Short mmCIF file of C-alpha atoms in Angstrom, two decimals:
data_model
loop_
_atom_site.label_atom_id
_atom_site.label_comp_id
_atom_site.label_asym_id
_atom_site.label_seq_id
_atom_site.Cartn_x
_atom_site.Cartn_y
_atom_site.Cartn_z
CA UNK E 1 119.11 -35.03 -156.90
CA UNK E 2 119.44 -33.60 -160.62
CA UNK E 3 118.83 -30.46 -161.50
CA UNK E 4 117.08 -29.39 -164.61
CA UNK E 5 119.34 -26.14 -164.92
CA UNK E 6 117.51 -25.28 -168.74
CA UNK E 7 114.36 -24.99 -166.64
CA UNK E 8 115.51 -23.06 -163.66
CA UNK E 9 117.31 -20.43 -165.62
CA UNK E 10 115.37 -20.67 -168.97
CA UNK E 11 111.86 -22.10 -168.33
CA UNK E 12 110.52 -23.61 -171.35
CA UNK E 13 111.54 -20.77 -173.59
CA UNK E 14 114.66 -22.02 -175.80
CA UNK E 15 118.62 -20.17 -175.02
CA UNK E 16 118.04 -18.09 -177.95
CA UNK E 17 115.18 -16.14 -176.37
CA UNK E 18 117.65 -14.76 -174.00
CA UNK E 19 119.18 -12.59 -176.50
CA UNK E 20 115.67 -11.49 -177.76
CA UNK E 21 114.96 -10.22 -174.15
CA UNK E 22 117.95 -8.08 -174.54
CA UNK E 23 116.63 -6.62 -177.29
CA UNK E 24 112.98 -6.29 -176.26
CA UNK E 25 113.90 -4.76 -172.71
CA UNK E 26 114.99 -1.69 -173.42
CA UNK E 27 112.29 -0.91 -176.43
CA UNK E 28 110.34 -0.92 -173.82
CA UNK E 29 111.54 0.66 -171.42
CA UNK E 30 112.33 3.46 -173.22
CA UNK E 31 108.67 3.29 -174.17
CA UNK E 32 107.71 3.98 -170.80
CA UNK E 33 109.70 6.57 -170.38
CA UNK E 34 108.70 8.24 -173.28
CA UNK E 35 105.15 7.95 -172.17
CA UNK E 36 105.66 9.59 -168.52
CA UNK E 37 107.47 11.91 -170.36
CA UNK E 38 104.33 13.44 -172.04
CA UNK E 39 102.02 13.08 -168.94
CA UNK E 40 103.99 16.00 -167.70
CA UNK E 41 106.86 16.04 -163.89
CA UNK E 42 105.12 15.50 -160.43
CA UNK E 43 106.78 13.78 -157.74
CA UNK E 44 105.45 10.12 -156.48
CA UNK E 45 103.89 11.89 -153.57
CA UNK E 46 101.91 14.09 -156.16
CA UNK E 47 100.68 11.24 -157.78
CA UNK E 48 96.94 10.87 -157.95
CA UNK E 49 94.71 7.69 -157.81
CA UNK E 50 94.08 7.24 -161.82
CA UNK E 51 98.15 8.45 -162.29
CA UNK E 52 98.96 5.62 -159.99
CA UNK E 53 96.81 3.22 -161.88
CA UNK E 54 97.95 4.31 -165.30
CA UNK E 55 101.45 3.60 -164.19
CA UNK E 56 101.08 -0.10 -163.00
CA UNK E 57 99.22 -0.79 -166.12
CA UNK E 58 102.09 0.75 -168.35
CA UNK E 59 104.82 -1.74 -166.01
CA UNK E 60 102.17 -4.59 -166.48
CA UNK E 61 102.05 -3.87 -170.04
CA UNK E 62 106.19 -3.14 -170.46
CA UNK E 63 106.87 -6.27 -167.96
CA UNK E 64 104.90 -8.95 -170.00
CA UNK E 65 106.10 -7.84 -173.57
CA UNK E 66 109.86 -8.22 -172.16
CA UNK E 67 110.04 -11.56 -171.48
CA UNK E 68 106.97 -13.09 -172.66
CA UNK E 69 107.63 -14.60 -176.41
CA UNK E 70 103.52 -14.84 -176.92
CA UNK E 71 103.28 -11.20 -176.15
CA UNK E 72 104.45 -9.14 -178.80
CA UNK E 73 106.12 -5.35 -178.59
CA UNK E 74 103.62 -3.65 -180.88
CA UNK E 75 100.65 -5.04 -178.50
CA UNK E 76 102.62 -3.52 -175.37
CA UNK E 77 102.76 -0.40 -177.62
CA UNK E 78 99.27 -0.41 -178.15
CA UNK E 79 98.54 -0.49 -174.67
CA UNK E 80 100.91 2.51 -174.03
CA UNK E 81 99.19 4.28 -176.67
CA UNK E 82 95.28 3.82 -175.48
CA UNK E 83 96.39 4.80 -171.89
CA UNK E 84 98.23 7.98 -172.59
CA UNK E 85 95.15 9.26 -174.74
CA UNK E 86 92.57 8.35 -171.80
CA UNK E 87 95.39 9.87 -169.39
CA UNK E 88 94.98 13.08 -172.24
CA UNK E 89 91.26 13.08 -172.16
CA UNK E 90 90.93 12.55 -168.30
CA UNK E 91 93.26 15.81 -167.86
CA UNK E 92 90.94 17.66 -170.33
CA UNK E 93 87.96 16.77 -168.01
CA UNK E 94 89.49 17.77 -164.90
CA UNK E 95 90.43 20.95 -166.39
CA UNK E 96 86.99 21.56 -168.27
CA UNK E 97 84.08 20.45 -165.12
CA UNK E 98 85.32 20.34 -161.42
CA UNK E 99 82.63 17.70 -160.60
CA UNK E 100 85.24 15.69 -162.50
CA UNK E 101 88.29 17.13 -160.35
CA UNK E 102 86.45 16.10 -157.49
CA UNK E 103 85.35 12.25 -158.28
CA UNK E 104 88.89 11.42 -159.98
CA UNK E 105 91.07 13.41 -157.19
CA UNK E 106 89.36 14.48 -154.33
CA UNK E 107 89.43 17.79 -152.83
CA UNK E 108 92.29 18.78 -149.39
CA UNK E 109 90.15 18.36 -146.55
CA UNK E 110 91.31 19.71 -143.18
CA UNK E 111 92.22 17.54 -140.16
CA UNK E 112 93.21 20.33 -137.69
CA UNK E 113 91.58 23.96 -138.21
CA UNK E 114 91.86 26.59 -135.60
CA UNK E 115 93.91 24.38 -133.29
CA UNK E 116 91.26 21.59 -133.07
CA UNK E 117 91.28 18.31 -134.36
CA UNK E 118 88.19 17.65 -136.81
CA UNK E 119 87.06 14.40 -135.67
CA UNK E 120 84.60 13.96 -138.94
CA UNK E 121 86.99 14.59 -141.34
CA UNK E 122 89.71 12.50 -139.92
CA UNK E 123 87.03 9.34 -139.20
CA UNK E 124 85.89 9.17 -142.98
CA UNK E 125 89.20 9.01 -144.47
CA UNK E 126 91.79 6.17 -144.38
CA UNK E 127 94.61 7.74 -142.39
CA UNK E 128 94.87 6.22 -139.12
CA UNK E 129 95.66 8.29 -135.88
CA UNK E 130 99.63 6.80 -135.94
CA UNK E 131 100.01 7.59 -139.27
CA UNK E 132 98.98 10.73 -138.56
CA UNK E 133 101.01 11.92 -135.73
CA UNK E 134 103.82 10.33 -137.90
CA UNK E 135 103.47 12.85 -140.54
CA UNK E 136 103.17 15.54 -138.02
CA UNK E 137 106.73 14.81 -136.46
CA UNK E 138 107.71 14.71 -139.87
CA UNK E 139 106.95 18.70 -140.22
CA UNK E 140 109.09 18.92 -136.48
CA UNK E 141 106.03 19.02 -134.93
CA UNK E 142 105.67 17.42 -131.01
CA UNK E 143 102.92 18.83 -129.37
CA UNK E 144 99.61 19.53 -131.42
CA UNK E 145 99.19 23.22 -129.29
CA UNK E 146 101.73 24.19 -132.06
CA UNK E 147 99.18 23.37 -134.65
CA UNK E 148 96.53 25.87 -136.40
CA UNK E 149 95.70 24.29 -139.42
CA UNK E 150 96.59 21.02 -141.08
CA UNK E 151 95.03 19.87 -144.25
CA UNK E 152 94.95 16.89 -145.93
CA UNK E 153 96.21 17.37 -149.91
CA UNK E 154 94.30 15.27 -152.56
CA UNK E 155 97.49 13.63 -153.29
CA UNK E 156 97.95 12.21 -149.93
CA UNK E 157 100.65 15.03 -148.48
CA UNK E 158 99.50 16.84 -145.42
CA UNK E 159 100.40 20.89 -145.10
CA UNK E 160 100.74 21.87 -141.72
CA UNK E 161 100.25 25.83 -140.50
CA UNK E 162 101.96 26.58 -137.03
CA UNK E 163 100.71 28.78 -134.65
CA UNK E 164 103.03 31.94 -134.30
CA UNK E 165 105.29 31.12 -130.93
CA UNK E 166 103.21 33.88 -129.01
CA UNK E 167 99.66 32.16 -129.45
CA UNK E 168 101.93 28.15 -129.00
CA UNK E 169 98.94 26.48 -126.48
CA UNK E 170 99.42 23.57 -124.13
CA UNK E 171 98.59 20.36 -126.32
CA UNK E 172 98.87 16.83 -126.76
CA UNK E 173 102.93 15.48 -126.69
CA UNK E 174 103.36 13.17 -129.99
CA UNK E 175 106.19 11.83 -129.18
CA UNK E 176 106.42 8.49 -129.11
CA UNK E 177 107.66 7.77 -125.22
CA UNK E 178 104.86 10.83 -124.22
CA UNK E 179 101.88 9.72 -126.14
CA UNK E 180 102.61 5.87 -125.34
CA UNK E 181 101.97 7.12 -121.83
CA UNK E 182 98.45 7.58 -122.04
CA UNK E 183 96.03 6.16 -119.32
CA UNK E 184 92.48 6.33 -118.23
CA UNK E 185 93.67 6.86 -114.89
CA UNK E 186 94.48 10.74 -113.50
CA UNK E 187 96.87 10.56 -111.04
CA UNK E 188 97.00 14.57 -109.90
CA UNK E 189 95.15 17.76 -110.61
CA UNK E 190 96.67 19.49 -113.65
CA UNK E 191 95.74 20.23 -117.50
CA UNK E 192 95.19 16.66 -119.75
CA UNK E 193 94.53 16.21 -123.01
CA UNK E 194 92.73 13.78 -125.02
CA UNK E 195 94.46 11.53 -126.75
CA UNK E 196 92.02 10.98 -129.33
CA UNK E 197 90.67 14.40 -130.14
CA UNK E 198 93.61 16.26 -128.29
CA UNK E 199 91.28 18.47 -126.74
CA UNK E 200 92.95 19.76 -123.32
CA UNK E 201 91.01 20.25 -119.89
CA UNK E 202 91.85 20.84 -116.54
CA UNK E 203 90.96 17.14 -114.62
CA UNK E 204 91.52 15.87 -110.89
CA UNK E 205 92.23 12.38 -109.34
CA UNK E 206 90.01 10.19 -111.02
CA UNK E 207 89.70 7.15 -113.10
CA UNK E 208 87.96 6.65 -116.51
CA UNK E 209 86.89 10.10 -116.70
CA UNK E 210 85.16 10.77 -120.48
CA UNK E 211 86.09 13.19 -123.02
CA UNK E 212 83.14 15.78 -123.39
CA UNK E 213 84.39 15.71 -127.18
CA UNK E 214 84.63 12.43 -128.07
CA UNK E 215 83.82 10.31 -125.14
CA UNK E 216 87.28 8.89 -125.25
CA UNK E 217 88.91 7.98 -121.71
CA UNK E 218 92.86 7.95 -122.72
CA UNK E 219 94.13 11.00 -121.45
CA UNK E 220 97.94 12.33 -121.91
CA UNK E 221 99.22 15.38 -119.29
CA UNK E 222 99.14 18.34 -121.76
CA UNK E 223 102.96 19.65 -122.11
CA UNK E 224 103.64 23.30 -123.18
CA UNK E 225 106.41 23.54 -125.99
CA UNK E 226 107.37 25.69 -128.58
CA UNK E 227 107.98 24.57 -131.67
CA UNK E 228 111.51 24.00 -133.38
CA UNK E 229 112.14 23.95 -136.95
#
C-alpha cells in the first residue's frame, strides 16, 4: 500500500505553508495572552460561565488563524478585539445593576446550613450527590456532623464552615467504604442516618423504613468523628 506522505503531514496546503504557520503561531498566541492579560488574574476555578465562553471563542478564533491559509491574522484579531470590549461592557454591567450579576453569574447558594442538608437547593442545581461528598473530602471532611455551613460559590467552588470540635454531632460517614455500605435494611437498634438528606435518627430492626425528610430508605449507621485538618 502507498502512502501519500504530502497529504498525511501537509494536507492539501503546499510545504511552504509550514513555515508560514511558524510565523502565524505565535502572533497569535501572544495575542491571546495579551487579551487575558487585560480581563484581569482569577484562577480556572474562578472562572465564570461568559469568562469560560469568551475563552473558547478566543482559542477557536487563535486555533483557525494558525493553520488555516483562508483565515487571515487580522480577522482572528478582529475577533479578539470585539470580545474583549463585550467582556469590558459585560463587567461594567455587573458592576453597575446586580440583576445583571445575578443572570450572568449566579449568586452562592447554600447546600448545608446549620448542620442540615438543604434538599431544594441541592435538587435544582447540577451537582450530583458523589460529586458532592467528593468535594467535601476534599476540605478533610468524613462525616457531615462536622459540617455547619457549606455554600455553593457562583464560580463552582464550595466553602465549607466546620462545626467547633465541642458542638462535632454524629453524622453521615463519606467515606467511600462507609457510605458504599448503605442499605434499606436495619440490622440493630442504634442512631442511622440518611443517606440522602443525612438526617440522623435513632431506628430498630426493620426493613425499608422511610426517611421522615425525604422519604428515602438508604440508611448508613451514623459514626461520631471529629474532624482533622
Amino acid at each position: 500500500m502507498d502512502f501519500d506522505w504530502h497529504r498525511i503531514f501537509f494536507s492539501d496546503q503546499e510545504y511552504t505553508f509550514f513555515w508560514e504557520i511558524l510565523f502565524r503561531t505565535p502572533i497569535m498566541f501572544l495575542a491571546v495572552v495579551i487579551v487575558l492579560r487585560f480581563t484581569g488574574k482569577r484562577g480556572v476555578q474562578q472562572l465564570s460561565i461568559f469568562e469560560m465562553v469568551m475563552i473558547i471563542t478566543l482559542g477557536s478564533a487563535a486555533g483557525d488563524s494558525m493553520f488555516y491559509d483562508d483565515v487571515g491574522m487580522l480577522h482572528a484579531l478582529a475577533v479578539f478585539a470585539l470580545v474583549l470590549a463585550v467582556y469590558r461592557l459585560i463587567i461594567w454591567l455587573i458592576t453597575k445593576f446586580e440583576w445583571f450579576e445575578f443572570l450572568m453569574e449566579g449568586k452562592p447558594i447554600y447546600i448545608i446550613r446549620e448542620g442540615k442538608m438543604c434538599l431544594d437547593e441541592l435538587n435544582s442545581k447540577e451537582l450530583g450527590s458523589d460529586e458532592f461528598l467528593g468535594a467535601l473530602r476534599g476540605q478533610h471532611v468524613d462525616q457531615m456532623g462536622q459540617v455547619k455551613y457549606a455554600v455553593l460559590e457562583d464560580t463552582g467552588s464550595l466553602s465549607v464552615f466546620y462545626f467547633p470540635d465541642e458542638e462535632v454531632l454524629p453524622g453521615l460517614p463519606i467515606l467511600p467504604d462507609e457510605f458504599e455500605s448503605k442499605s434499606t435494611k436495619i440490622s440493630k437498634s442504634g442512631l442511622y442516618a440518611c443517606s440522602k438528606c443525612a438526617r440522623t435518627y435513632h431506628l430498630e430492626p426493620a426493613v425499608d423504613v422511610p426517611c421522615e425528610t425525604c422519604k428515602n430508605m438508604e440508611w448508613v449507621e451514623a459514626v461520631y468523628r471529629k474532624r482533622v485538618s
